[in-house]
Amino acid sequence: MAQPGRRGLQTGLRVLAGVLLLVAAGVVASPFIWAHAFRELPFVHATVALPLLLGLLALWSAGSASPSVGSWPGDRHPAVRLAPAEGTLTKPERRARLVLVVLGALFAGDAAASVVGALLNGTHDAFARWPFVLCTVLGAAAIAVLCGWIALDLRGRLQWVGPLIGVYAVKPFVGLAFLAFADTDRTLPIFGAHVSVVPVQWGWVIVDVAIIVVLPLASRAAWRARYGLGFLGANEYRALIALADVLVAGPDEGVPAQDVAANVETYMRSVRAHRVWVYRVALLAAQLRPLLSGWPVLSQLEPVTRRAFLERHFLFPPSWPPLLKHLTQVVIRVGQQLVFSGYYNDRRTWPAIGYVPFSERGRPATRSPPLKLKVTPAAEVGERLEADVVIVGSGAGGSILAYELAKAGRDVLVLERGSYVQPHEFSENEVDMFGRLYRDGIMQQTADFRFTVLQGECVGGSTTVNNAVCFRPPEHVLDRWNDPRLHDAGLDRGALNASLDAVEAFLRVQPQDRAVPNRSATEYLAGARASGMSPDALAAGVVRANIDGCVGCGYCNIGCAYGHKLSMLDVTLPRAQADFGAGRVRIVADCEVEKLLGRGGRVSGVRARLDGGRAVKVSANDVVVSAGAVGSSYLLLRSGIGRRLPVGRGLCFNMGAPLTADFGRKLDAYDGLQISHAGVPRIDAGYVFELWFNPPVAQALNMPGWFEQHFENMLRYDQMMAVGVLVGTEGNARVRRALTGGADIDYVPTQGDLRTLSRGLQTLGSLLFAAGAERVMLNTWGYDEFRSPDELGRIDALAADPDYISLGTGHPQGGNALSQDPRRGVIGPDFRVHGYDNLAVVDASVFPSSLTVNPQLTTMGLAHYAAQRLA
Ligand SMILES: Cc1cc2nc3c(=O)[nH]c(=O)nc-3n(C[C@H](O)[C@H](O)[C@H](O)COP(=O)(O)OP(=O)(O)OC[C@H]3O[C@@H](n4cnc5c(N)ncnc54)[C@H](O)[C@@H]3O)c2cc1C
Ligand code: SF4
């Protein structure tokens, strides 16, 4: 017995075959009927081509589509159900149905009128004088049948409106071409009167255009209402369902593709990403890309074909032209990120991968009582504000500076682009937290989308989401910073050391030997010992961090709900208000500074935009930009400040790439302090190791493999551990103003940095094998796993191609380097922008080069040090 979905498809095929036959008959007959009408032949054929094309396209779509079709025999993947069949039609759906019914009636009437008119006027005469009659009948009948057919089962057939619109769009052009080139002196006999063909044709052109406008609007509204869409368009949403259907591939998939897409839609609505449109464009491109290869759109492809298409075009992208390869990779990256977010954030997947959220691990969790923080909501801010010192950004640099300036008696106003998310709002929902706490909801990437740059965007900046690991700046790096032949930073090393001490004491930086460690720490330390790396070669051990009393939930990167991470949000800003008064340390959230105001070496304040679009002008005696390594350069650039200074140049990173190791036995590396251990080579090797494992979504985004490989790897999530290699990169990256608005990060890793990375990865691989790993995987575009230390040599070649290996950072640095020389740096040793006496930059952007070790302590130490000079 045919399945219900198949029956619908078969009926559709029959209807369309009928239409096609009708049209084909017209085409065959037309040359005989119109043999004499040579002048109009091109228009005749164009008009005939319309219904023909319509019929063909519809048939072609039907042949490959599976709207609400069950599994195809032998198909491993259940077909996507594009529409929830159950439930009554929504209002916009009913409206779309009405539009189709009216349209169908209009065209049925047109077809009937054409036949009747021709008969009343004498068939032969009418056909001879007006060869379009038959074409009109055929075209109108085809459209009428299709409209009616779709309207009969709107839920099951709404996707057919797309081809209908696509083909119908040709019609007004044919009409216009007729008016421009055909013989328009003739008249039409209508009810005895002779009407010129021109107004009739114009009338049709206007009707056609109106249909082309109304039909898509009605169809779009119907799709959006059906799926409850607020962010994605119908085509993007369907592309997402189609991608989810094949990218998550394995037995017993826990979440249907439809629900994955619904999860993503909810998530995307909450993200305030400045380039979020890119994700819509990428999904639309994924949907339309098969058309270029002569296939229907992605969601219309049968799953097996869709999978083969993805493998061929996305997994092995065309190597030429390079732009196409690149765009293809962007599309698949975006699709994959979205799908995994929607899938693994759904708790129905967790039992299968062996993940238990902290709230269900049965371990008692102490909670530090939160300190009081007063943040002014955007709604309470007027059109103008005044301040003694305005600080742009509330992260590591901005908050320490705010504290120290307030201590020195200055009144500070901190303007923060991100929202104020209070610690009690932090949840175990990764995707929700990404959207609320991160810049672009963890999707900030370099301009070419090859390199992810994570930054916090909320009160507390990146410190709200970071791992709180503290390293003092390595001495050899500070030597280079101060070297007059290199960066000539002019730092007072003694004063900087005192500042670092002060910050460490203030934030209670301490070795994390009392924290609940990452469960894979035992393997990591055993590996360091067994691989023959003596403590003299590698200092592998517990990290120091501004964390006190960690209960080991493992959620550092989505905010510490327990108050044990002593971040700017938890400690520095509340302490500043407690110690010096909330009137002296004012904080406004959801307030993006767009421009620095002033001229002639002085700034007078800033212009900012509040969430909701309202502008606010802030006057100030001093302005300090602490917007982070990307944001600060961008703000200076868009304010036209420092045109002769190297603003945005020298951007660098601690570039990271993890190795994921499978131990074949339960490790539960997601449990415990997220980064509890690190490894620093004693001699400067250019890299460090950090133990690091994530809750499911973040880990899925870093998990090597495609399709079943990825799925199966995720099924072994609780048997794996990961360690990241961080390489301090050269300063060859740059922040620019993007043509589309916002900041662009230009970056391609140098071969030197990639070689350092490869060395680090190979050393780490040996350590993991020595610890007992059964296999080790590198996160690449393809799939690369190693079964023994002997195979690790392959990494040299794999890491040499930055397009192939997956790279990212949470540690952007530089862009407004500290240097006494304005040709080499943007700010002088007093942290003031060269040429300005009341504008300073204080954050990680002032680093003259990358540190290799984690940068927050250095950022905070420099902020403390800067405050002594700026106060
Ligand atoms: C996931 C993650 C983990 C990390 N782990 C560690 C770690 O364990 N140890 C470590 O040392 N470092 C870590 N870091 C890095 C560290 O947090 C940063 O180096 C540090 O916070 C940088 O401080 P900053 O002041 O330069 O910028 P941020 O702390 O990023 O603060 C900049 C602030 O400015 C705001 N802003 C930007 N533009 C504007 C504007 N135009 N108007 C208003 N506000 C604006 C931003 O929203 C942000 O809140 C991590 C980072 C991430 C993302
Ligand atoms: S693991 Fe991180 S988030 Fe969890 S309690 Fe410890 S510091 Fe806080």
PDB file of C-alpha atoms in Angstrom, residues 624-808:
ATOM      1  CA  VAL A 624      39.395  55.636  27.650  1.00  0.00           C
ATOM      2  CA  VAL A 625      38.757  53.006  25.006  1.00  0.00           C
ATOM      3  CA  SER A 626      38.745  49.507  26.530  1.00  0.00           C
ATOM      4  CA  ALA A 627      36.620  47.763  23.936  1.00  0.00           C
ATOM      5  CA  GLY A 628      38.953  44.782  23.477  1.00  0.00           C
ATOM      6  CA  ALA A 629      41.404  43.802  20.784  1.00  0.00           C
ATOM      7  CA  VAL A 630      38.971  44.099  17.896  1.00  0.00           C
ATOM      8  CA  GLY A 631      36.498  46.659  19.211  1.00  0.00           C
ATOM      9  CA  SER A 632      39.018  49.328  20.230  1.00  0.00           C
ATOM     10  CA  SER A 633      40.761  49.491  16.873  1.00  0.00           C
ATOM     11  CA  TYR A 634      37.433  49.519  15.098  1.00  0.00           C
ATOM     12  CA  LEU A 635      36.156  52.399  17.241  1.00  0.00           C
ATOM     13  CA  LEU A 636      39.279  54.459  16.580  1.00  0.00           C
ATOM     14  CA  LEU A 637      39.101  53.711  12.862  1.00  0.00           C
ATOM     15  CA  ARG A 638      35.445  54.612  12.505  1.00  0.00           C
ATOM     16  CA  SER A 639      36.054  57.810  14.484  1.00  0.00           C
ATOM     17  CA  GLY A 640      38.810  58.793  12.056  1.00  0.00           C
ATOM     18  CA  ILE A 641      41.296  58.955  14.928  1.00  0.00           C
ATOM     19  CA  GLY A 642      44.934  58.219  14.448  1.00  0.00           C
ATOM     20  CA  ARG A 643      44.858  58.272  10.652  1.00  0.00           C
ATOM     21  CA  ARG A 644      48.631  58.464  10.613  1.00  0.00           C
ATOM     22  CA  LEU A 645      48.997  55.825  13.317  1.00  0.00           C
ATOM     23  CA  PRO A 646      49.077  52.067  12.741  1.00  0.00           C
ATOM     24  CA  VAL A 647      45.564  51.579  14.186  1.00  0.00           C
ATOM     25  CA  GLY A 648      44.271  48.037  13.726  1.00  0.00           C
ATOM     26  CA  ARG A 649      47.664  46.741  12.618  1.00  0.00           C
ATOM     27  CA  GLY A 650      49.785  44.205  14.441  1.00  0.00           C
ATOM     28  CA  LEU A 651      46.735  42.266  15.605  1.00  0.00           C
ATOM     29  CA  CYS A 652      47.835  38.853  16.847  1.00  0.00           C
ATOM     30  CA  PHE A 653      46.416  35.880  18.692  1.00  0.00           C
ATOM     31  CA  ASN A 654      47.110  32.899  20.791  1.00  0.00           C
ATOM     32  CA  MET A 655      46.023  30.648  17.974  1.00  0.00           C
ATOM     33  CA  GLY A 656      44.490  27.423  19.214  1.00  0.00           C
ATOM     34  CA  ALA A 657      43.949  23.960  17.799  1.00  0.00           C
ATOM     35  CA  PRO A 658      42.903  21.018  19.955  1.00  0.00           C
ATOM     36  CA  LEU A 659      43.758  17.340  19.797  1.00  0.00           C
ATOM     37  CA  THR A 660      40.856  15.138  20.816  1.00  0.00           C
ATOM     38  CA  ALA A 661      41.829  11.780  22.278  1.00  0.00           C
ATOM     39  CA  ASP A 662      39.643   8.711  22.611  1.00  0.00           C
ATOM     40  CA  PHE A 663      40.499   6.521  25.590  1.00  0.00           C
ATOM     41  CA  GLY A 664      37.872   3.850  24.997  1.00  0.00           C
ATOM     42  CA  ARG A 665      36.705   4.060  28.595  1.00  0.00           C
ATOM     43  CA  LYS A 666      34.627   6.493  30.536  1.00  0.00           C
ATOM     44  CA  LEU A 667      36.456   9.719  31.417  1.00  0.00           C
ATOM     45  CA  ASP A 668      33.668  12.321  31.780  1.00  0.00           C
ATOM     46  CA  ALA A 669      36.103  15.096  30.920  1.00  0.00           C
ATOM     47  CA  TYR A 670      33.205  17.538  30.812  1.00  0.00           C
ATOM     48  CA  ASP A 671      33.007  17.274  34.588  1.00  0.00           C
ATOM     49  CA  GLY A 672      35.267  19.429  36.755  1.00  0.00           C
ATOM     50  CA  LEU A 673      36.998  22.760  36.312  1.00  0.00           C
ATOM     51  CA  GLN A 674      37.074  23.360  32.586  1.00  0.00           C
ATOM     52  CA  ILE A 675      40.755  24.273  32.355  1.00  0.00           C
ATOM     53  CA  SER A 676      42.326  22.891  35.488  1.00  0.00           C
ATOM     54  CA  HIS A 677      45.740  21.982  34.062  1.00  0.00           C
ATOM     55  CA  ALA A 678      48.209  23.421  31.594  1.00  0.00           C
ATOM     56  CA  GLY A 679      51.678  22.682  30.288  1.00  0.00           C
ATOM     57  CA  VAL A 680      54.339  25.262  29.568  1.00  0.00           C
ATOM     58  CA  PRO A 681      57.589  24.201  27.909  1.00  0.00           C
ATOM     59  CA  ARG A 682      60.472  25.466  30.000  1.00  0.00           C
ATOM     60  CA  ILE A 683      62.278  26.940  27.045  1.00  0.00           C
ATOM     61  CA  ASP A 684      60.295  29.252  24.825  1.00  0.00           C
ATOM     62  CA  ALA A 685      58.850  26.802  22.293  1.00  0.00           C
ATOM     63  CA  GLY A 686      56.218  29.252  21.071  1.00  0.00           C
ATOM     64  CA  TYR A 687      53.316  27.166  22.361  1.00  0.00           C
ATOM     65  CA  VAL A 688      51.602  26.011  25.541  1.00  0.00           C
ATOM     66  CA  PHE A 689      49.116  23.208  26.265  1.00  0.00           C
ATOM     67  CA  GLU A 690      45.792  23.575  28.016  1.00  0.00           C
ATOM     68  CA  LEU A 691      43.498  20.814  29.125  1.00  0.00           C
ATOM     69  CA  TRP A 692      40.086  21.732  27.860  1.00  0.00           C
ATOM     70  CA  PHE A 693      36.786  20.025  27.397  1.00  0.00           C
ATOM     71  CA  ASN A 694      33.326  21.430  26.817  1.00  0.00           C
ATOM     72  CA  PRO A 695      29.652  20.794  27.351  1.00  0.00           C
ATOM     73  CA  PRO A 696      28.049  19.100  24.326  1.00  0.00           C
ATOM     74  CA  VAL A 697      27.426  21.943  21.865  1.00  0.00           C
ATOM     75  CA  ALA A 698      30.867  23.532  22.093  1.00  0.00           C
ATOM     76  CA  GLN A 699      32.446  20.083  21.969  1.00  0.00           C
ATOM     77  CA  ALA A 700      30.359  19.098  18.949  1.00  0.00           C
ATOM     78  CA  LEU A 701      31.587  22.206  17.145  1.00  0.00           C
ATOM     79  CA  ASN A 702      35.144  21.080  17.804  1.00  0.00           C
ATOM     80  CA  MET A 703      34.600  17.381  17.248  1.00  0.00           C
ATOM     81  CA  PRO A 704      36.383  16.051  14.156  1.00  0.00           C
ATOM     82  CA  GLY A 705      34.460  14.225  11.460  1.00  0.00           C
ATOM     83  CA  TRP A 706      31.494  14.525   9.158  1.00  0.00           C
ATOM     84  CA  PHE A 707      28.198  12.696   8.954  1.00  0.00           C
ATOM     85  CA  GLU A 708      28.437   9.272  10.679  1.00  0.00           C
ATOM     86  CA  GLN A 709      32.022   9.858  11.835  1.00  0.00           C
ATOM     87  CA  HIS A 710      30.982  12.955  13.725  1.00  0.00           C
ATOM     88  CA  PHE A 711      27.884  11.255  15.091  1.00  0.00           C
ATOM     89  CA  GLU A 712      29.823   8.236  16.265  1.00  0.00           C
ATOM     90  CA  ASN A 713      32.535  10.378  17.793  1.00  0.00           C
ATOM     91  CA  MET A 714      29.885  12.273  19.708  1.00  0.00           C
ATOM     92  CA  LEU A 715      28.479   8.978  20.956  1.00  0.00           C
ATOM     93  CA  ARG A 716      31.903   8.514  22.600  1.00  0.00           C
ATOM     94  CA  TYR A 717      31.884  12.048  24.030  1.00  0.00           C
ATOM     95  CA  ASP A 718      32.240  10.753  27.596  1.00  0.00           C
ATOM     96  CA  GLN A 719      35.281   8.655  26.647  1.00  0.00           C
ATOM     97  CA  MET A 720      37.254  11.512  25.208  1.00  0.00           C
ATOM     98  CA  MET A 721      39.451  14.293  26.437  1.00  0.00           C
ATOM     99  CA  ALA A 722      40.912  17.253  24.589  1.00  0.00           C
ATOM    100  CA  VAL A 723      43.962  19.405  25.018  1.00  0.00           C
ATOM    101  CA  GLY A 724      44.522  22.633  23.133  1.00  0.00           C
ATOM    102  CA  VAL A 725      47.815  23.852  21.739  1.00  0.00           C
ATOM    103  CA  LEU A 726      48.110  27.640  21.879  1.00  0.00           C
ATOM    104  CA  VAL A 727      50.618  29.379  19.629  1.00  0.00           C
ATOM    105  CA  GLY A 728      51.463  33.043  20.038  1.00  0.00           C
ATOM    106  CA  THR A 729      51.170  34.310  16.473  1.00  0.00           C
ATOM    107  CA  GLU A 730      53.009  36.949  14.537  1.00  0.00           C
ATOM    108  CA  GLY A 731      51.301  40.307  14.279  1.00  0.00           C
ATOM    109  CA  ASN A 732      50.189  39.899  10.680  1.00  0.00           C
ATOM    110  CA  ALA A 733      46.465  40.278  11.328  1.00  0.00           C
ATOM    111  CA  ARG A 734      44.605  43.526  10.933  1.00  0.00           C
ATOM    112  CA  VAL A 735      41.305  45.128  11.930  1.00  0.00           C
ATOM    113  CA  ARG A 736      39.544  47.064   9.155  1.00  0.00           C
ATOM    114  CA  ARG A 737      36.185  48.668   8.645  1.00  0.00           C
ATOM    115  CA  ALA A 738      34.054  46.215   6.705  1.00  0.00           C
ATOM    116  CA  LEU A 739      32.226  47.460   3.624  1.00  0.00           C
ATOM    117  CA  THR A 740      29.063  45.967   5.081  1.00  0.00           C
ATOM    118  CA  GLY A 741      29.551  47.747   8.438  1.00  0.00           C
ATOM    119  CA  GLY A 742      31.244  46.450  11.566  1.00  0.00           C
ATOM    120  CA  ALA A 743      34.812  45.296  11.976  1.00  0.00           C
ATOM    121  CA  ASP A 744      36.570  42.988   9.570  1.00  0.00           C
ATOM    122  CA  ILE A 745      39.485  40.918  10.799  1.00  0.00           C
ATOM    123  CA  ASP A 746      41.960  40.109   8.049  1.00  0.00           C
ATOM    124  CA  TYR A 747      44.113  37.158   8.921  1.00  0.00           C
ATOM    125  CA  VAL A 748      45.930  34.275   7.320  1.00  0.00           C
ATOM    126  CA  PRO A 749      48.274  32.366   9.671  1.00  0.00           C
ATOM    127  CA  THR A 750      51.924  32.486   8.646  1.00  0.00           C
ATOM    128  CA  GLN A 751      53.744  29.300   7.731  1.00  0.00           C
ATOM    129  CA  GLY A 752      56.112  29.909  10.662  1.00  0.00           C
ATOM    130  CA  ASP A 753      53.198  29.901  13.112  1.00  0.00           C
ATOM    131  CA  LEU A 754      51.706  26.816  11.502  1.00  0.00           C
ATOM    132  CA  ARG A 755      55.032  24.984  11.849  1.00  0.00           C
ATOM    133  CA  THR A 756      55.166  25.904  15.537  1.00  0.00           C
ATOM    134  CA  LEU A 757      51.614  24.637  15.877  1.00  0.00           C
ATOM    135  CA  SER A 758      52.533  21.391  14.188  1.00  0.00           C
ATOM    136  CA  ARG A 759      55.451  20.859  16.566  1.00  0.00           C
ATOM    137  CA  GLY A 760      53.188  21.502  19.534  1.00  0.00           C
ATOM    138  CA  LEU A 761      50.509  19.148  18.239  1.00  0.00           C
ATOM    139  CA  GLN A 762      52.995  16.348  17.649  1.00  0.00           C
ATOM    140  CA  THR A 763      54.485  16.701  21.109  1.00  0.00           C
ATOM    141  CA  LEU A 764      51.006  16.735  22.558  1.00  0.00           C
ATOM    142  CA  GLY A 765      49.991  13.712  20.494  1.00  0.00           C
ATOM    143  CA  SER A 766      52.901  11.706  21.964  1.00  0.00           C
ATOM    144  CA  LEU A 767      51.821  12.769  25.434  1.00  0.00           C
ATOM    145  CA  LEU A 768      48.244  11.608  24.812  1.00  0.00           C
ATOM    146  CA  PHE A 769      49.337   8.251  23.418  1.00  0.00           C
ATOM    147  CA  ALA A 770      51.665   7.812  26.395  1.00  0.00           C
ATOM    148  CA  ALA A 771      48.641   8.479  28.605  1.00  0.00           C
ATOM    149  CA  GLY A 772      46.837   5.542  26.995  1.00  0.00           C
ATOM    150  CA  ALA A 773      44.807   7.137  24.195  1.00  0.00           C
ATOM    151  CA  GLU A 774      43.549   4.622  21.632  1.00  0.00           C
ATOM    152  CA  ARG A 775      43.370   7.237  18.922  1.00  0.00           C
ATOM    153  CA  VAL A 776      43.926  10.937  18.608  1.00  0.00           C
ATOM    154  CA  MET A 777      42.089  13.260  16.223  1.00  0.00           C
ATOM    155  CA  LEU A 778      42.950  16.600  14.720  1.00  0.00           C
ATOM    156  CA  ASN A 779      40.132  18.991  13.889  1.00  0.00           C
ATOM    157  CA  THR A 780      40.403  19.455  10.130  1.00  0.00           C
ATOM    158  CA  TRP A 781      38.196  20.028   7.137  1.00  0.00           C
ATOM    159  CA  GLY A 782      38.504  16.349   6.291  1.00  0.00           C
ATOM    160  CA  TYR A 783      38.886  13.689   8.910  1.00  0.00           C
ATOM    161  CA  ASP A 784      42.305  12.904  10.352  1.00  0.00           C
ATOM    162  CA  GLU A 785      42.848  10.449  13.130  1.00  0.00           C
ATOM    163  CA  PHE A 786      46.078   8.872  14.318  1.00  0.00           C
ATOM    164  CA  ARG A 787      46.338   5.417  15.826  1.00  0.00           C
ATOM    165  CA  SER A 788      49.961   5.510  17.004  1.00  0.00           C
ATOM    166  CA  PRO A 789      52.698   8.042  17.729  1.00  0.00           C
ATOM    167  CA  ASP A 790      54.432   7.022  14.481  1.00  0.00           C
ATOM    168  CA  GLU A 791      51.601   8.519  12.475  1.00  0.00           C
ATOM    169  CA  LEU A 792      51.871  11.948  14.068  1.00  0.00           C
ATOM    170  CA  GLY A 793      54.449  13.104  11.505  1.00  0.00           C
ATOM    171  CA  ARG A 794      51.526  13.595   9.074  1.00  0.00           C
ATOM    172  CA  ILE A 795      50.499  16.630  11.078  1.00  0.00           C
ATOM    173  CA  ASP A 796      53.256  18.678   9.413  1.00  0.00           C
ATOM    174  CA  ALA A 797      51.496  18.512   6.088  1.00  0.00           C
ATOM    175  CA  LEU A 798      47.983  18.837   7.510  1.00  0.00           C
ATOM    176  CA  ALA A 799      48.765  21.887   9.603  1.00  0.00           C
ATOM    177  CA  ALA A 800      50.567  23.630   6.761  1.00  0.00           C
ATOM    178  CA  ASP A 801      47.277  24.401   5.028  1.00  0.00           C
ATOM    179  CA  PRO A 802      45.290  26.973   7.043  1.00  0.00           C
ATOM    180  CA  ASP A 803      42.252  26.191   4.873  1.00  0.00           C
ATOM    181  CA  TYR A 804      42.361  22.597   6.024  1.00  0.00           C
ATOM    182  CA  ILE A 805      43.062  22.694   9.738  1.00  0.00           C
ATOM    183  CA  SER A 806      40.399  24.287  11.967  1.00  0.00           C
ATOM    184  CA  LEU A 807      41.847  27.166  13.938  1.00  0.00           C
ATOM    185  CA  GLY A 808      40.509  29.721  16.341  1.00  0.00           C
TER     186      GLY A 808
END
